[in-house]
Short mmCIF file of N, CA and C in Angstrom, two decimals:
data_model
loop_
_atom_site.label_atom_id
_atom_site.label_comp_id
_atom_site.label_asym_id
_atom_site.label_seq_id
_atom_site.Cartn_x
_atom_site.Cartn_y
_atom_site.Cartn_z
N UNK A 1 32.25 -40.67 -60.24
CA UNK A 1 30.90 -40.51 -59.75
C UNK A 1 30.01 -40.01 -60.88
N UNK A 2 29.07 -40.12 -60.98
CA UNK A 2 27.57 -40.05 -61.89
C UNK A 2 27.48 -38.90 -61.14
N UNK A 3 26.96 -37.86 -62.25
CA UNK A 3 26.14 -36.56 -61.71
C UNK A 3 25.28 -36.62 -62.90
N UNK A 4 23.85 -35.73 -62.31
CA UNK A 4 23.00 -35.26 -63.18
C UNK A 4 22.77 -33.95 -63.92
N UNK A 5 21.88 -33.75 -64.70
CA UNK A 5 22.13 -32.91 -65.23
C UNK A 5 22.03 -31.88 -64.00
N UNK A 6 21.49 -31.81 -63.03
CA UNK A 6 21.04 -30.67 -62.45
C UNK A 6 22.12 -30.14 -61.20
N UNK A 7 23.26 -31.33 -61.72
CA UNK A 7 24.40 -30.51 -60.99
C UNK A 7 25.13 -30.24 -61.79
N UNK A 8 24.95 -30.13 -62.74
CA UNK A 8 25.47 -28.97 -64.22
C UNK A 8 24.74 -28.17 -64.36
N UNK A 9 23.55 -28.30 -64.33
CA UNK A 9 22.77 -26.49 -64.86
C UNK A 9 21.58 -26.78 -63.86
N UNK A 10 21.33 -26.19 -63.45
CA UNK A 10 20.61 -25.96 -62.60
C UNK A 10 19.30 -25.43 -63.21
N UNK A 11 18.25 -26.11 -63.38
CA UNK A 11 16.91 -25.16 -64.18
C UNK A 11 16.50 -24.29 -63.34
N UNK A 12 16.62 -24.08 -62.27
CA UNK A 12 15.68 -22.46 -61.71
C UNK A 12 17.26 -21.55 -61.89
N UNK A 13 17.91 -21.58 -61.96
CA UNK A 13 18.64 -20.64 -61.99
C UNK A 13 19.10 -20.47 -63.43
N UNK A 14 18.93 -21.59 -64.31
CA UNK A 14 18.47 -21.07 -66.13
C UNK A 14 17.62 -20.05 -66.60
N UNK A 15 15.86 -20.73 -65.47
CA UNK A 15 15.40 -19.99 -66.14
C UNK A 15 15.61 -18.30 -65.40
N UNK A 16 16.09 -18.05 -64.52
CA UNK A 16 16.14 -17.15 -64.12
C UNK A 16 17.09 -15.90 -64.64
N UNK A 17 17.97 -16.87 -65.33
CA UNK A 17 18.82 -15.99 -66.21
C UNK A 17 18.03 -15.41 -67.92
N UNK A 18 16.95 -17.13 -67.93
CA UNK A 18 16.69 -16.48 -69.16
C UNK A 18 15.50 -14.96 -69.07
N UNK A 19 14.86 -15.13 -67.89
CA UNK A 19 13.89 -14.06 -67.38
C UNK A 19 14.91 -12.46 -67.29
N UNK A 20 16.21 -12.83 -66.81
CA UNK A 20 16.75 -11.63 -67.01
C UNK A 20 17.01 -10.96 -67.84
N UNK A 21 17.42 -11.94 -69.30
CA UNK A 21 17.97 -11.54 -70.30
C UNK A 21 16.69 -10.70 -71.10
N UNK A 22 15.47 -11.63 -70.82
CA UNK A 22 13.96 -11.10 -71.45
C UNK A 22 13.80 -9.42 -71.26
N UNK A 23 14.24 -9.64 -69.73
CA UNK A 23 14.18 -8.08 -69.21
C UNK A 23 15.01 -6.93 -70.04
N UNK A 24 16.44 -7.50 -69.73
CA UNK A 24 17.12 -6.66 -70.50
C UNK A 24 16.62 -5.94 -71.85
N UNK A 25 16.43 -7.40 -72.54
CA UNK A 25 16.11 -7.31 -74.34
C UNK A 25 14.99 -6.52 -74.15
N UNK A 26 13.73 -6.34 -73.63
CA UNK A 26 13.03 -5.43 -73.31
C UNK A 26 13.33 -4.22 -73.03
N UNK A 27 14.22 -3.75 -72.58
CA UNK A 27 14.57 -2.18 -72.24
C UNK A 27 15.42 -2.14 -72.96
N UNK A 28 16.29 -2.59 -73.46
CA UNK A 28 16.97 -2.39 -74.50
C UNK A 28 15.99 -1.73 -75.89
N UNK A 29 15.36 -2.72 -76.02
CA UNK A 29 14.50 -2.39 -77.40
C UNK A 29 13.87 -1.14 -77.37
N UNK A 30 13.47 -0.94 -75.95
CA UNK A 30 12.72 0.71 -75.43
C UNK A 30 13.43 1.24 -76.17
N UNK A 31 14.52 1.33 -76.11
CA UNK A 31 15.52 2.86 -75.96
C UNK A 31 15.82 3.07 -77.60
N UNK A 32 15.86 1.61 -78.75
CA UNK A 32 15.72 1.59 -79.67
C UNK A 32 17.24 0.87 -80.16
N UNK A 33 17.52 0.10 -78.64
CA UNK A 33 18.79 -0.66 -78.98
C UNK A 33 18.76 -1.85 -78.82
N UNK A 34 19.50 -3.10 -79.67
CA UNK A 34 19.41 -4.61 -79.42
C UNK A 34 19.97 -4.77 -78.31
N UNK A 35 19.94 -6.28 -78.04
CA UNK A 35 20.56 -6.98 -76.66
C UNK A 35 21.77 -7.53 -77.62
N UNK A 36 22.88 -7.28 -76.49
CA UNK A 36 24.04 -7.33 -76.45
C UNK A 36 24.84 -8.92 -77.83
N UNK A 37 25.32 -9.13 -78.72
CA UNK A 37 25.40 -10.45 -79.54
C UNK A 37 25.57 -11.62 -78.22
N UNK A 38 26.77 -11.13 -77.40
CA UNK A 38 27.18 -12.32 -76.39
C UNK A 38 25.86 -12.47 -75.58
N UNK A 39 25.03 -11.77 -75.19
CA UNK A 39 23.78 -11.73 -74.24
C UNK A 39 22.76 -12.22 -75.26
N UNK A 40 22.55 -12.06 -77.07
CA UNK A 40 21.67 -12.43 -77.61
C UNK A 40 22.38 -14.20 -77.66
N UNK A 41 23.39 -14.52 -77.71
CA UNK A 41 23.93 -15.90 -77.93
C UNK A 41 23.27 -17.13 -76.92
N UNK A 42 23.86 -16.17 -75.28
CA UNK A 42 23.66 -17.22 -74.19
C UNK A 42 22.34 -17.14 -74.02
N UNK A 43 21.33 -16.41 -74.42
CA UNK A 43 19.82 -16.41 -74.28
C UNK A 43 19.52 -17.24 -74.72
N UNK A 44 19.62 -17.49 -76.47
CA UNK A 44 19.45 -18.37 -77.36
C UNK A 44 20.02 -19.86 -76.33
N UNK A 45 21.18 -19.63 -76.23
CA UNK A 45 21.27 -21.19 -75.42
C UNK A 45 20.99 -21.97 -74.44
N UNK A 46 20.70 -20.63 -73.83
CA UNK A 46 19.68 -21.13 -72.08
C UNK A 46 18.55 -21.58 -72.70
N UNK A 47 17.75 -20.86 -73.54
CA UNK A 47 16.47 -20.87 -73.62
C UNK A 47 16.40 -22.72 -74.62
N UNK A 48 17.28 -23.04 -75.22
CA UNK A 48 17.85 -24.06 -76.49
C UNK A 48 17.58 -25.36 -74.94
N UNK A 49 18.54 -25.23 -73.91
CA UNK A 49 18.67 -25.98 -72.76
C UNK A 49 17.77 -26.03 -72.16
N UNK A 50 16.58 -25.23 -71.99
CA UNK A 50 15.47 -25.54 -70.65
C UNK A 50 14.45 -26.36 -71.76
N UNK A 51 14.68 -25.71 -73.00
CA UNK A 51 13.45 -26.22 -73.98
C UNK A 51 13.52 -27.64 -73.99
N UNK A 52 15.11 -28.13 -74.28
CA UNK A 52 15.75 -30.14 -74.05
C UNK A 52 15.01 -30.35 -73.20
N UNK A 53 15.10 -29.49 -71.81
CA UNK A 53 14.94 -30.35 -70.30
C UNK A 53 13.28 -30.60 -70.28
N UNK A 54 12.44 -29.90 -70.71
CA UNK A 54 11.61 -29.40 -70.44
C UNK A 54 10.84 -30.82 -71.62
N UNK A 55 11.05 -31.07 -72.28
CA UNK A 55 10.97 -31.73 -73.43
C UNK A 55 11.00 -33.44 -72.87
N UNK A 56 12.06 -33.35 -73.01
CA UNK A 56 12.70 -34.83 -72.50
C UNK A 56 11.68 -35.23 -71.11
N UNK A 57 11.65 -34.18 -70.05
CA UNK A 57 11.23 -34.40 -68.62
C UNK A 57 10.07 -34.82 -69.32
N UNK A 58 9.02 -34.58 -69.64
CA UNK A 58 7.39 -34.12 -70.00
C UNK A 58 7.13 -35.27 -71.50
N UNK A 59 8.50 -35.77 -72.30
CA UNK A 59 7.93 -36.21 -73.16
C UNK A 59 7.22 -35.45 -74.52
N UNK A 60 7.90 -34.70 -74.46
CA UNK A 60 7.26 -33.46 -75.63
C UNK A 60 7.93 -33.63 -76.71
N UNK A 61 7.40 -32.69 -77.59
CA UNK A 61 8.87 -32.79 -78.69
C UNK A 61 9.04 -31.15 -78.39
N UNK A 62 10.25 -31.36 -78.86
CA UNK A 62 10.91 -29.78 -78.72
C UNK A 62 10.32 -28.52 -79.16
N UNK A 63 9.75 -28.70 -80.33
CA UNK A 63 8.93 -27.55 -80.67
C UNK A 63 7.43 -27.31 -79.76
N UNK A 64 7.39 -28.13 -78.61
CA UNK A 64 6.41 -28.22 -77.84
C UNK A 64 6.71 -27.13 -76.85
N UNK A 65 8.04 -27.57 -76.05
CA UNK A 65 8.21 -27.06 -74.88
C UNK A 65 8.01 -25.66 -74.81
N UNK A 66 8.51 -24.88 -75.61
CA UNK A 66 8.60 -23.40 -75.59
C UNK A 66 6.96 -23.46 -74.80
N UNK A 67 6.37 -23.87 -76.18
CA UNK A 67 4.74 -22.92 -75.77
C UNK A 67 3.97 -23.76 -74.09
N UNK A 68 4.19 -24.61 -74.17
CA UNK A 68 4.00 -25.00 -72.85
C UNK A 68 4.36 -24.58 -71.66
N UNK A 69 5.66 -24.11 -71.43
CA UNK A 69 6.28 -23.07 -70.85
C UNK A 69 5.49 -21.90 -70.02
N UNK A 70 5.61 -21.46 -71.70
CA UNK A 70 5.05 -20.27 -71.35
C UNK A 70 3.26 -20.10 -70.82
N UNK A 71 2.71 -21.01 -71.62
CA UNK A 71 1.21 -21.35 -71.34
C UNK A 71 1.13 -22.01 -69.32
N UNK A 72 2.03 -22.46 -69.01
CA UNK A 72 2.13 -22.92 -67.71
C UNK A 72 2.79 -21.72 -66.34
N UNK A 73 3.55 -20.94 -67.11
CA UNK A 73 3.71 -19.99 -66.12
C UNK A 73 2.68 -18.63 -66.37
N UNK A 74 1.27 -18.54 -67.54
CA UNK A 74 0.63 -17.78 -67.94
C UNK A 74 1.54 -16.06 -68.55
N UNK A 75 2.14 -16.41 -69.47
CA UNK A 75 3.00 -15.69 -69.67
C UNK A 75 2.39 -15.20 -70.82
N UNK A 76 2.26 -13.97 -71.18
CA UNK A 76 1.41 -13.41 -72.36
C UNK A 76 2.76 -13.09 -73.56
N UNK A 77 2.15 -13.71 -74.77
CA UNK A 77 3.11 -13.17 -75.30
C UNK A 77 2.58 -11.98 -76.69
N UNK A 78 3.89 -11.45 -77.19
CA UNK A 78 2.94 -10.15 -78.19
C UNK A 78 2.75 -10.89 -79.28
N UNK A 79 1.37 -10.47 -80.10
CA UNK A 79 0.72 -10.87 -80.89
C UNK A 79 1.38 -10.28 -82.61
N UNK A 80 1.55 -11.30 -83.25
CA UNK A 80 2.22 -10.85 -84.33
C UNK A 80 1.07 -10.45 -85.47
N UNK A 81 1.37 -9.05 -85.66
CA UNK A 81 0.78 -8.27 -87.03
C UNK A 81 1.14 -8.49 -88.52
#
């Protein structure tokens, strides 16, 4: 049988992991500590996977998706000094 991708990864529950990990890495950094290597890895790869899907679906190129993303769920991001 043919399956799709989305009975392999599921994108709301990607990005929902990658929203967690954001969280984490955020309070982590509070305290003046990194996110975990295995937790900095699978971030990197969730985030590597929604960027494909997100890409491919929409016709983007990859270095697109990120900011679209984020520009579509109005997601502020910090401003680099």
């Amino acid at each position: 049988s043919t399956e799709t991708i989305d009975h392999i990864i599921n994108p709301t529950k990607l990005i929902q992991l990658i929203y967690e990990l954001h969280r984490l890495k955020t309070q982590r950094n509070a305290k003046g500590k990194q996110l975990r290597m295995s937790d900095s890895k699978v971030l990197s790869s969730a985030e590597r996977l929604i960027n494909e899907e997100f890409a491919y679906a929409l016709n983007l190129d990859l270095e697109e998706a990120a900011p679209f993303i984020i520009k579509k769920l109005g997601i502020e991001t910090p401003t680099e000094n």
